[in-house]
PDB file of N, CA and C in Angstrom:
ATOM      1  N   UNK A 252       0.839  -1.170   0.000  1.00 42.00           N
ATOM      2  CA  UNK A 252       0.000   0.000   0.000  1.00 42.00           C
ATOM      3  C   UNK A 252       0.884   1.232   0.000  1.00 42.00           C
ATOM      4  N   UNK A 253       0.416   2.138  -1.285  1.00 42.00           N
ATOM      5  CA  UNK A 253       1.493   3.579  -0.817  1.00 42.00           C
ATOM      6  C   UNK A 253       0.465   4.511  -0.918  1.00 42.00           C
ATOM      7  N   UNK A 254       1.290   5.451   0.197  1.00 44.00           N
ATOM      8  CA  UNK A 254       0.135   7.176   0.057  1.00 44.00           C
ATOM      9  C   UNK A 254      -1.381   6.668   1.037  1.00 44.00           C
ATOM     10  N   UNK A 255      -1.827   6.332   0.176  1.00 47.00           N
ATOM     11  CA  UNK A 255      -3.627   6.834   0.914  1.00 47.00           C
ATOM     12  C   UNK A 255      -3.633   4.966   0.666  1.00 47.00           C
ATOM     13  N   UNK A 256      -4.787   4.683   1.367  1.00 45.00           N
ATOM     14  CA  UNK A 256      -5.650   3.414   1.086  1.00 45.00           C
ATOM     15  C   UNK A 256      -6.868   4.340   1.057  1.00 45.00           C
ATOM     16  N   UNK A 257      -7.692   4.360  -0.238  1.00 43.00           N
ATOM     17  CA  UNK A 257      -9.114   4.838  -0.972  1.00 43.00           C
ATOM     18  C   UNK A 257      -9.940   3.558  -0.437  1.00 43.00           C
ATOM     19  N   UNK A 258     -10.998   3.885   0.366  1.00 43.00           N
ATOM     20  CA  UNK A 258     -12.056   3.428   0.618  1.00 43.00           C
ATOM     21  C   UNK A 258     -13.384   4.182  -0.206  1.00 43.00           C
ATOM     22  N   UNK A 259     -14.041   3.453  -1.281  1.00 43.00           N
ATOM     23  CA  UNK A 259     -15.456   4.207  -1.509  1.00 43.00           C
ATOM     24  C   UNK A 259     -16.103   3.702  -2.137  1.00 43.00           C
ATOM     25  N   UNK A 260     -17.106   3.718  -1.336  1.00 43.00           N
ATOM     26  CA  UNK A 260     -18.344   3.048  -1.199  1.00 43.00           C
ATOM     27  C   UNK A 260     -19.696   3.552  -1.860  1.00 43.00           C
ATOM     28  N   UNK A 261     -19.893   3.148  -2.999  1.00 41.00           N
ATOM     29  CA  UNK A 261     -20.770   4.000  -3.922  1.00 41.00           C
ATOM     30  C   UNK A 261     -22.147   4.161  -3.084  1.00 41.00           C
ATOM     31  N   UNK A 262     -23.059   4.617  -3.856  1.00 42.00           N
ATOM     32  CA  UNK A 262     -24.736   4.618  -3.221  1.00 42.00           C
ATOM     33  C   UNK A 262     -25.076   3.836  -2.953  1.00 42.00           C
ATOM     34  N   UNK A 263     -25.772   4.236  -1.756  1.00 45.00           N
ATOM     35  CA  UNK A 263     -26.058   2.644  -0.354  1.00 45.00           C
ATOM     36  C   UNK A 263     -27.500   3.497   0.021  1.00 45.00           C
ATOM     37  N   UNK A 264     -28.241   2.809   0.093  1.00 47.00           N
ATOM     38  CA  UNK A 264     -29.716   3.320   0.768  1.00 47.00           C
ATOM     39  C   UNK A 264     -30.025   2.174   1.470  1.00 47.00           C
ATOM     40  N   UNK A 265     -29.882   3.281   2.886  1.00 46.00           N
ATOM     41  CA  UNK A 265     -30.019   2.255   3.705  1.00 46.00           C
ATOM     42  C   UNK A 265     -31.627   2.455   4.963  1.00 46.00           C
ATOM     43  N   UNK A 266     -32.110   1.378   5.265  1.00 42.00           N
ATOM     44  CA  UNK A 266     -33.578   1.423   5.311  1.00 42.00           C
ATOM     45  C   UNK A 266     -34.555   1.327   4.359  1.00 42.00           C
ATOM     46  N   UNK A 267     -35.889   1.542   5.082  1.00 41.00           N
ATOM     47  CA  UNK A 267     -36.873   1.830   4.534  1.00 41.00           C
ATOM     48  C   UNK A 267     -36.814   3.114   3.404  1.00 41.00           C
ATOM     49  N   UNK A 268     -37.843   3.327   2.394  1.00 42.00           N
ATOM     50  CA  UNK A 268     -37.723   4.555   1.892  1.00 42.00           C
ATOM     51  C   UNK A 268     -39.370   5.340   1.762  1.00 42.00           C
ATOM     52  N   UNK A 269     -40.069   5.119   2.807  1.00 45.00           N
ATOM     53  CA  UNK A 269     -41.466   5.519   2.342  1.00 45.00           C
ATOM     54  C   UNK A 269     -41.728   7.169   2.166  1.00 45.00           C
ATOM     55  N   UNK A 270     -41.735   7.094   0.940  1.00 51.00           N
ATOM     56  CA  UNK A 270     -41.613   8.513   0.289  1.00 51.00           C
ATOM     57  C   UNK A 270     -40.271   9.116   0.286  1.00 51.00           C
ATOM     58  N   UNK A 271     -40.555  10.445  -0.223  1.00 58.00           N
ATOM     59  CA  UNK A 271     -39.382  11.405  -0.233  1.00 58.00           C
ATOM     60  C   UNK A 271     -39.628  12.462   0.628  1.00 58.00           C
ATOM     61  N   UNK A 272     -37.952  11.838   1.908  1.00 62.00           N
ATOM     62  CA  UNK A 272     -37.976  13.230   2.804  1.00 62.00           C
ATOM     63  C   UNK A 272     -37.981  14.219   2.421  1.00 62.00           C
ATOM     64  N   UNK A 273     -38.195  15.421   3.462  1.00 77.00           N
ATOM     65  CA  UNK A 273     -38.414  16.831   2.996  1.00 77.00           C
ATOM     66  C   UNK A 273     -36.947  17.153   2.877  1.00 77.00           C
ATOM     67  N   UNK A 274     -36.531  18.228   2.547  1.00 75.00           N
ATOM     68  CA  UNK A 274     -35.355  19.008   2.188  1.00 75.00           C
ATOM     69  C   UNK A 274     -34.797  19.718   3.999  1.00 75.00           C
ATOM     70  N   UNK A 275     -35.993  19.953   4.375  1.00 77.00           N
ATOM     71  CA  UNK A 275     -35.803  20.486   6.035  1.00 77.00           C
ATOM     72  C   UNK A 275     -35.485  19.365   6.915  1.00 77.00           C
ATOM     73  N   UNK A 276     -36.040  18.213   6.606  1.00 89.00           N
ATOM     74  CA  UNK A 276     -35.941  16.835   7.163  1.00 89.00           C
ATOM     75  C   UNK A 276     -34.317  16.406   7.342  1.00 89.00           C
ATOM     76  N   UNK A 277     -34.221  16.582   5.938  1.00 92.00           N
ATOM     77  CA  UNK A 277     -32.594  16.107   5.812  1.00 92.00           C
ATOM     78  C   UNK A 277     -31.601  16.919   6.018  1.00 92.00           C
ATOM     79  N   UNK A 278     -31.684  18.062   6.175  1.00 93.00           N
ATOM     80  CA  UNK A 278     -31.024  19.236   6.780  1.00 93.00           C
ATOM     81  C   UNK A 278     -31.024  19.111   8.163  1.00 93.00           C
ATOM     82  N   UNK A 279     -31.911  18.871   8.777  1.00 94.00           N
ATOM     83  CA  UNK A 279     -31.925  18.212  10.578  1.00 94.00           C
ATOM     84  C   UNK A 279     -31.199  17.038  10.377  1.00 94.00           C
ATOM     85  N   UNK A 280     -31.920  16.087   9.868  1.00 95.00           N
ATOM     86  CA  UNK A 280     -30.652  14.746   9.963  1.00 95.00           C
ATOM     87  C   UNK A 280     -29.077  14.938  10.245  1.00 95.00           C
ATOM     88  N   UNK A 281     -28.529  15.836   9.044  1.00 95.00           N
ATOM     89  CA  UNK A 281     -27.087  16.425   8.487  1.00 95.00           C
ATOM     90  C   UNK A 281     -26.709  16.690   9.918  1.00 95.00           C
ATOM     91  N   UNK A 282     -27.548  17.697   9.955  1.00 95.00           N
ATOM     92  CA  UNK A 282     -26.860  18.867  10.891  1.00 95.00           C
ATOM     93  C   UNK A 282     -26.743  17.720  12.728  1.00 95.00           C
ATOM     94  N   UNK A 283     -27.801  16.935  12.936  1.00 95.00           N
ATOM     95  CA  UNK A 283     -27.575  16.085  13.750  1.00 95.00           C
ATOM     96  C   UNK A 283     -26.511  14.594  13.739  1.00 95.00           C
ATOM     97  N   UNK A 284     -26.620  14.615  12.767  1.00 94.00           N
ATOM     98  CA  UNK A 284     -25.134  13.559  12.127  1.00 94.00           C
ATOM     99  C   UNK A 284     -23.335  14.467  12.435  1.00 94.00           C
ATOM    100  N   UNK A 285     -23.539  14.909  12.223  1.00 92.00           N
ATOM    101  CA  UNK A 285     -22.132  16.296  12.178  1.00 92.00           C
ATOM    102  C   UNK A 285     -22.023  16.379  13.842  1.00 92.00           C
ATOM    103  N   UNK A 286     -23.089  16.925  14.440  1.00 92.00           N
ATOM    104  CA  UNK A 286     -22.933  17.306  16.210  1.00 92.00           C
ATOM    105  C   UNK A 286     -22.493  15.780  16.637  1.00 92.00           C
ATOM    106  N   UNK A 287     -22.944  14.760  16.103  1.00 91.00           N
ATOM    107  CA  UNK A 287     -23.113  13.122  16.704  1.00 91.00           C
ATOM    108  C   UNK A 287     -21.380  13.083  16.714  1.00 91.00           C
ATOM    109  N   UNK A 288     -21.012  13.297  15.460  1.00 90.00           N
ATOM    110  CA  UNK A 288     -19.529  13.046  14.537  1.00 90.00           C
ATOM    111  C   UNK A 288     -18.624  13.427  15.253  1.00 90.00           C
ATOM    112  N   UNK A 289     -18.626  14.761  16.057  1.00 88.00           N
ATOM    113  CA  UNK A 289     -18.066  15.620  16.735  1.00 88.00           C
ATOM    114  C   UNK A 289     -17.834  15.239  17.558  1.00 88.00           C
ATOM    115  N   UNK A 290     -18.907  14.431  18.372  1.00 87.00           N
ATOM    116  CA  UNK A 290     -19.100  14.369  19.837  1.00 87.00           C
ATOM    117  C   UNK A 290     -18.373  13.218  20.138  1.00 87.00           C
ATOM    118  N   UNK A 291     -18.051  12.519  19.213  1.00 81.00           N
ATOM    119  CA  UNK A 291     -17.409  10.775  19.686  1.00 81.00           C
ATOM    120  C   UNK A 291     -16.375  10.764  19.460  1.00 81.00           C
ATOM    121  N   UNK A 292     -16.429   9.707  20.260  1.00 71.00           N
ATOM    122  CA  UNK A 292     -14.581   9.293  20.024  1.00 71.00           C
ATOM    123  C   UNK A 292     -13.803   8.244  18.714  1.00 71.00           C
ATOM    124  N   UNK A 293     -13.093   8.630  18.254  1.00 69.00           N
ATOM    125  CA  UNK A 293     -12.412   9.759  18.070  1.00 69.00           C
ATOM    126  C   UNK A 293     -13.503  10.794  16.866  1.00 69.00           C
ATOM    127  N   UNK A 294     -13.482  12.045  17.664  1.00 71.00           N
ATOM    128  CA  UNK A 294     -13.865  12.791  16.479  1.00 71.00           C
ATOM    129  C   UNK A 294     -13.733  12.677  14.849  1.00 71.00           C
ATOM    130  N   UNK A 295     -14.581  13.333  14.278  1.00 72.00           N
ATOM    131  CA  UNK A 295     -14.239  13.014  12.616  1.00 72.00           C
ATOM    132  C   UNK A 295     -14.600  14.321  12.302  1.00 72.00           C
ATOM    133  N   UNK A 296     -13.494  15.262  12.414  1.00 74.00           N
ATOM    134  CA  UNK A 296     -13.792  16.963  12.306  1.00 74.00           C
ATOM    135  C   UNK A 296     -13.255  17.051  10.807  1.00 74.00           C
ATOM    136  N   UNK A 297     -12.504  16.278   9.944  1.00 84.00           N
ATOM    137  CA  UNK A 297     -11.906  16.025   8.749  1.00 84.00           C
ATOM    138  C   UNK A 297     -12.968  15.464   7.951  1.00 84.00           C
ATOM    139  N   UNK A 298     -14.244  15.197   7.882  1.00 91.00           N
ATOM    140  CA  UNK A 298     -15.081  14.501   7.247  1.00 91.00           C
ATOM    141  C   UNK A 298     -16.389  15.773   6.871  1.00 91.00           C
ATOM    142  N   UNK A 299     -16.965  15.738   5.772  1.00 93.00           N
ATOM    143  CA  UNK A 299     -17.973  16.548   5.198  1.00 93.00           C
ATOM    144  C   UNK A 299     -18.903  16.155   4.840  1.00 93.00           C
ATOM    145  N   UNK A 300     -20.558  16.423   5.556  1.00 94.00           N
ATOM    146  CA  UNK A 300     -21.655  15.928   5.393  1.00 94.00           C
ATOM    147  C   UNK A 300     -22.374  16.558   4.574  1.00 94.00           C
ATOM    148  N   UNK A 301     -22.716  16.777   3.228  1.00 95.00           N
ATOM    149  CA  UNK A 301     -23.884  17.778   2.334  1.00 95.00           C
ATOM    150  C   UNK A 301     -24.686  16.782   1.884  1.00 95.00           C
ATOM    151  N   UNK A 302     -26.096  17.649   1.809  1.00 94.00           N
ATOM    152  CA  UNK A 302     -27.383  17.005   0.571  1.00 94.00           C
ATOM    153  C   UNK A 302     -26.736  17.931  -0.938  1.00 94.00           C
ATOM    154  N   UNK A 303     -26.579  16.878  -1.826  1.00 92.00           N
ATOM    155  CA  UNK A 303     -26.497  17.296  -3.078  1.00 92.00           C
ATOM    156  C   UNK A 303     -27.652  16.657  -3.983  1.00 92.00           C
ATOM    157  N   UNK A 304     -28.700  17.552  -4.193  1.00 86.00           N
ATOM    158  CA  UNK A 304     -30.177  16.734  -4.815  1.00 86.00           C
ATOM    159  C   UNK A 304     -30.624  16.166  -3.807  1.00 86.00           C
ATOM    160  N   UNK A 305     -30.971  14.822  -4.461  1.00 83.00           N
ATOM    161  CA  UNK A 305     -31.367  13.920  -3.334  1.00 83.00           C
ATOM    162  C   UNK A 305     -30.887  13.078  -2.950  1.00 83.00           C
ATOM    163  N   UNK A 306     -29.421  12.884  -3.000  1.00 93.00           N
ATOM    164  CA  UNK A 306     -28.846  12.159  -1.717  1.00 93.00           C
ATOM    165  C   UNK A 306     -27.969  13.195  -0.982  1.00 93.00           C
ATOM    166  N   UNK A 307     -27.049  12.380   0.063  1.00 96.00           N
ATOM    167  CA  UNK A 307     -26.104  13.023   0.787  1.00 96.00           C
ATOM    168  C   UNK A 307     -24.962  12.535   0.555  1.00 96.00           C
ATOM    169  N   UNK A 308     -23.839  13.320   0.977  1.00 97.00           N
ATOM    170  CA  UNK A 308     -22.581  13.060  -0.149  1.00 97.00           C
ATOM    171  C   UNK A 308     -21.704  13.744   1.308  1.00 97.00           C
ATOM    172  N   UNK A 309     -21.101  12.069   1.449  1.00 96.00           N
ATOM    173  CA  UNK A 309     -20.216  12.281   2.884  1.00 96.00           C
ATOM    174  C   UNK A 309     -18.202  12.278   2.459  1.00 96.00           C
ATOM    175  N   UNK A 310     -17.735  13.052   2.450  1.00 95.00           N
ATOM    176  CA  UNK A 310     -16.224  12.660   2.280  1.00 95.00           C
ATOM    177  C   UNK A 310     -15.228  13.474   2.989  1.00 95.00           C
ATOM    178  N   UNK A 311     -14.263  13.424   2.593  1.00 93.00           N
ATOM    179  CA  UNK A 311     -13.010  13.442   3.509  1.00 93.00           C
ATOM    180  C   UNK A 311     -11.827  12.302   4.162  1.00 93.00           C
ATOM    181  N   UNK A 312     -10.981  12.939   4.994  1.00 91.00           N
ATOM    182  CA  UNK A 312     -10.098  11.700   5.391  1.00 91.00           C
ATOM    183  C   UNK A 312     -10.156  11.412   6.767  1.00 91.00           C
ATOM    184  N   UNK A 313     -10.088  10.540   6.914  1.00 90.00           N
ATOM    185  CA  UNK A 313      -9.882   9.767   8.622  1.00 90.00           C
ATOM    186  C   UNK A 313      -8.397   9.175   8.642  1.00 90.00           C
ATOM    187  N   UNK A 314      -8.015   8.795   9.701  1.00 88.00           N
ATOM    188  CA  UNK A 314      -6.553   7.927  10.062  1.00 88.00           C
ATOM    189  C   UNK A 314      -6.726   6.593  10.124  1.00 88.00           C
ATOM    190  N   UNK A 315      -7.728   5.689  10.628  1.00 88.00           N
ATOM    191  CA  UNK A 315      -7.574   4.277  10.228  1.00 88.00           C
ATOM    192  C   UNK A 315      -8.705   3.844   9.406  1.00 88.00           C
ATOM    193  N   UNK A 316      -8.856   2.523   9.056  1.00 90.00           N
ATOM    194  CA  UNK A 316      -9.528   1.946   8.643  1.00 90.00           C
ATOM    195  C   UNK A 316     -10.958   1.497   9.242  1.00 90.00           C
ATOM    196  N   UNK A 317     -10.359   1.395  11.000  1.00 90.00           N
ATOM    197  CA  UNK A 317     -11.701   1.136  11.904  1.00 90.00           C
ATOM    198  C   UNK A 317     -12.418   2.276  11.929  1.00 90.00           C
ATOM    199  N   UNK A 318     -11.928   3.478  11.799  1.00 90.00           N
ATOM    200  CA  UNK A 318     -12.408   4.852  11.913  1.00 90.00           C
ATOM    201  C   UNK A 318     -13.073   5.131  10.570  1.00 90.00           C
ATOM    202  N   UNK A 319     -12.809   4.645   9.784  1.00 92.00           N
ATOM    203  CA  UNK A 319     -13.653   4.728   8.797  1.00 92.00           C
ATOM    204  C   UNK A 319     -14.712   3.498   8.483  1.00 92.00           C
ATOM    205  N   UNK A 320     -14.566   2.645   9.273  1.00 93.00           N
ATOM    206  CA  UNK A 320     -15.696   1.496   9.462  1.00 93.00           C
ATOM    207  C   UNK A 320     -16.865   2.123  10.397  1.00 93.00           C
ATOM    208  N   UNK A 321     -16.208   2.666  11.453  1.00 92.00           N
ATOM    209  CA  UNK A 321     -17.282   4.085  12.484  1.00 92.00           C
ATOM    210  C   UNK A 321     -17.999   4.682  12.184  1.00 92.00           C
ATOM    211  N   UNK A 322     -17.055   5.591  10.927  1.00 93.00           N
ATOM    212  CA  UNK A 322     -17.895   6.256  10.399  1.00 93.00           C
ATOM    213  C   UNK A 322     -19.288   6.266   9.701  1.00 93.00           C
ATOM    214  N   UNK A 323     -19.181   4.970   8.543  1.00 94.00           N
ATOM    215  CA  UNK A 323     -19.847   4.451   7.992  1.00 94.00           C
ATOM    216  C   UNK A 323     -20.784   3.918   8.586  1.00 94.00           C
ATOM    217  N   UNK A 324     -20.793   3.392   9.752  1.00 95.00           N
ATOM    218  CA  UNK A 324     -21.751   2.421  10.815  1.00 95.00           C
ATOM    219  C   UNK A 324     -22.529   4.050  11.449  1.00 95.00           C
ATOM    220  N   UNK A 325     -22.001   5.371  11.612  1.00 94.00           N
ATOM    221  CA  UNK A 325     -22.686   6.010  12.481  1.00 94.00           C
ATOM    222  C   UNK A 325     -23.786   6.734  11.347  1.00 94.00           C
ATOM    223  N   UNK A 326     -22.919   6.920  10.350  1.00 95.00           N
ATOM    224  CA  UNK A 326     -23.902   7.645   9.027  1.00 95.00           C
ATOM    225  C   UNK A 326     -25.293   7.172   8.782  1.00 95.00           C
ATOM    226  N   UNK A 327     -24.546   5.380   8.322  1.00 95.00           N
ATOM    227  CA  UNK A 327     -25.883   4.704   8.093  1.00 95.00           C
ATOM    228  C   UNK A 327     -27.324   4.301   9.388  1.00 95.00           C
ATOM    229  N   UNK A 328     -26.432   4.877  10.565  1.00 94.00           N
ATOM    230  CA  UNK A 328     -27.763   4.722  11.606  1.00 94.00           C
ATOM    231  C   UNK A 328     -28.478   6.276  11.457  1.00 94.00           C
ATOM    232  N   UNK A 329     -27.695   7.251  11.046  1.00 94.00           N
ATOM    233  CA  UNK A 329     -28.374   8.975  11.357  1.00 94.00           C
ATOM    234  C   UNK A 329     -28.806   8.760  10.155  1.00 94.00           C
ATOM    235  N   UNK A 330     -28.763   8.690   9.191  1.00 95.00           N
ATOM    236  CA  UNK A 330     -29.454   8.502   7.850  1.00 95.00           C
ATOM    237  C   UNK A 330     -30.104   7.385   6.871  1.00 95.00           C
ATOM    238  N   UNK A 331     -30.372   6.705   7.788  1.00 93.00           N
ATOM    239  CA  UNK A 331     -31.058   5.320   7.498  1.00 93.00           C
ATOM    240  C   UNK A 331     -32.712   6.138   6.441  1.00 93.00           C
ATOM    241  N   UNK A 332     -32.675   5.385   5.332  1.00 92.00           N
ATOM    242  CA  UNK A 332     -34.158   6.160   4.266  1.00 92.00           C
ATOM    243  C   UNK A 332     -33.378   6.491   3.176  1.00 92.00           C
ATOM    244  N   UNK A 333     -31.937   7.116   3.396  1.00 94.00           N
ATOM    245  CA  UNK A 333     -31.673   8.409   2.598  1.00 94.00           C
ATOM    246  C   UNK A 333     -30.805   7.706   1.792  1.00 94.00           C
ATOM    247  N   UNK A 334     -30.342   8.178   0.725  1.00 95.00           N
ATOM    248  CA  UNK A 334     -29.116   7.851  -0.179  1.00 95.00           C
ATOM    249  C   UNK A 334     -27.851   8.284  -0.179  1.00 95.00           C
ATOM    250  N   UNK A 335     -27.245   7.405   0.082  1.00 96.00           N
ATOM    251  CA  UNK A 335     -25.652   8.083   0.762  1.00 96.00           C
ATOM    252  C   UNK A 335     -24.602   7.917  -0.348  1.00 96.00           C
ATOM    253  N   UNK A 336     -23.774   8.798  -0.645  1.00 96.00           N
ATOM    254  CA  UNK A 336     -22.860   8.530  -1.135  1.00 96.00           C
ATOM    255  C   UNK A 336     -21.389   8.723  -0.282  1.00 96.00           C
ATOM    256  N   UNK A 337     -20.280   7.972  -0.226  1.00 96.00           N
ATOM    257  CA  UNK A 337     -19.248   8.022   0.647  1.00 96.00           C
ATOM    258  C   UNK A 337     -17.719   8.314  -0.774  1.00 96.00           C
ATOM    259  N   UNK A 338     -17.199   8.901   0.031  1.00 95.00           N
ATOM    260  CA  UNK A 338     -15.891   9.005  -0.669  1.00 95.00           C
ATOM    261  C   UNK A 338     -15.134   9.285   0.483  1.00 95.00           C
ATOM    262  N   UNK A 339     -14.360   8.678   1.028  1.00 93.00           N
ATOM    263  CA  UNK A 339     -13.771   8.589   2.296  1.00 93.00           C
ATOM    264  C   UNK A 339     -12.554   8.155   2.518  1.00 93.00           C
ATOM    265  N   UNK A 340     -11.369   8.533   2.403  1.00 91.00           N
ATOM    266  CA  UNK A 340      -9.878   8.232   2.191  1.00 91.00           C
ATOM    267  C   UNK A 340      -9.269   7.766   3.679  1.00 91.00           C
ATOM    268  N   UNK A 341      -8.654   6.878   3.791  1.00 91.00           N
ATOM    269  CA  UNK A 341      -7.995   6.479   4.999  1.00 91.00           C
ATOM    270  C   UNK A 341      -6.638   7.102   4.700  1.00 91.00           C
ATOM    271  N   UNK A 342      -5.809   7.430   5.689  1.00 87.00           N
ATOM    272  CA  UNK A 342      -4.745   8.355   5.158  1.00 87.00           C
ATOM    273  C   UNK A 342      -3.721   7.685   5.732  1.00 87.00           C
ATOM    274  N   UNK A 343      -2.563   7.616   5.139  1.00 76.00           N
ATOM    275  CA  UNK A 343      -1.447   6.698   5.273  1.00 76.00           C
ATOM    276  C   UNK A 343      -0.323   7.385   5.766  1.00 76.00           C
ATOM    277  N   UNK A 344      -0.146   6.263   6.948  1.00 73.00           N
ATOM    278  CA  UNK A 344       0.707   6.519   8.354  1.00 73.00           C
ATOM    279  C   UNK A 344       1.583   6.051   7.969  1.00 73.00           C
ATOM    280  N   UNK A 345       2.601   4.928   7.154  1.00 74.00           N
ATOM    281  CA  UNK A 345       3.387   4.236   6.869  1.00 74.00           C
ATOM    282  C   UNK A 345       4.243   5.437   6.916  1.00 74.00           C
ATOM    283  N   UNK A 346       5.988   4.854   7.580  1.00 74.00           N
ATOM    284  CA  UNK A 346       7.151   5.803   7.354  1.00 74.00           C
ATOM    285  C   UNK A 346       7.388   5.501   6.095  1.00 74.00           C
ATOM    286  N   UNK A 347       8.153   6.620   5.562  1.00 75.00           N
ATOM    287  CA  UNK A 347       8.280   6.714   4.035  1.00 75.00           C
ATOM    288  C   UNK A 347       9.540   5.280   3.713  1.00 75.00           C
ATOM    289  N   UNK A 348       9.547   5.055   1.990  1.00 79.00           N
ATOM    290  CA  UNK A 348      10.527   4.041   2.019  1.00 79.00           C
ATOM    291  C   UNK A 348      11.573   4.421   1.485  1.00 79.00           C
ATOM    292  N   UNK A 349      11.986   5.738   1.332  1.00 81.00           N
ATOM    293  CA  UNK A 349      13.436   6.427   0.906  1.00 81.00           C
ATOM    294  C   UNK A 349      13.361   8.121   1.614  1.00 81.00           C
ATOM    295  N   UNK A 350      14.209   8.522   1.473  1.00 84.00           N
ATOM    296  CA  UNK A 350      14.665   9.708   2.293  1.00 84.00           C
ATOM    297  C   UNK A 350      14.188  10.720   1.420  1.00 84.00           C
ATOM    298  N   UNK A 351      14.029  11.914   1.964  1.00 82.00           N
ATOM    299  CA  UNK A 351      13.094  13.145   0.867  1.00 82.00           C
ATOM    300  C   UNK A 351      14.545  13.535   0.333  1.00 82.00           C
ATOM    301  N   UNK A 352      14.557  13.996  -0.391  1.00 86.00           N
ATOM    302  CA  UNK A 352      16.167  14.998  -1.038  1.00 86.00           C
ATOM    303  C   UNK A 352      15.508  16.168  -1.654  1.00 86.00           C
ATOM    304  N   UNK A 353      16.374  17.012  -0.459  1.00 88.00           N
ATOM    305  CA  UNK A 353      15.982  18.833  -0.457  1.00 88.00           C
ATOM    306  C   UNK A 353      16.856  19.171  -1.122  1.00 88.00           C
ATOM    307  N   UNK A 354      16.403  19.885  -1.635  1.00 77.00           N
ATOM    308  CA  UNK A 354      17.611  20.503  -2.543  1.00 77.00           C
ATOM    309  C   UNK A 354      17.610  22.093  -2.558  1.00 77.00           C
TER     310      UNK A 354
END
């Protein structure tokens, strides 16, 4: 693995879908998904929640892999109905495998 390990997880609708939420609906969801995000451990202050149309479109980077398994597990409980899209980069801790040369 070099640089990043890319995790992404195309459109997932998860739940029920009876009808189409309101636009205010899913704007509360968001905005209660984000405070949730914040509040846990470990935070995910590097991650971005928007409605684009009609789904929601979550991305950014996290540091591990479980943290981005978290993530995914906390999304799909705050937005269970809705259509998610994820683009979500795990970001790579590995020490480098040659020396930088400054010049």
């Amino acid at each position: 693995m070099t640089g990043h390990d890319t995790a992404r997880q195309h459109t997932q609708n998860a739940g029920n879908t009876r009808g189409a939420p309101s636009e205010q609906n899913i704007e509360y969801r968001i905005a209660h998904l984000r405070e949730r995000l914040a509040a846990e451990e470990p935070a995910e202050l590097g991650v971005r929640v928007e409605a684009r149309g009609a789904c929601v479109v979550v991305t950014g980077t996290v540091p591990t892999t479980h943290c981005r398994e978290e993530l995914l597990r906390t999304v799909n409980e705050e937005l269970a109905g809705l259509t998610v899209r994820y683009d979500v980069i795990v970001a790579g801790t590995a020490a480098p495998d040659h020396p930088e040369e400054v010049s």
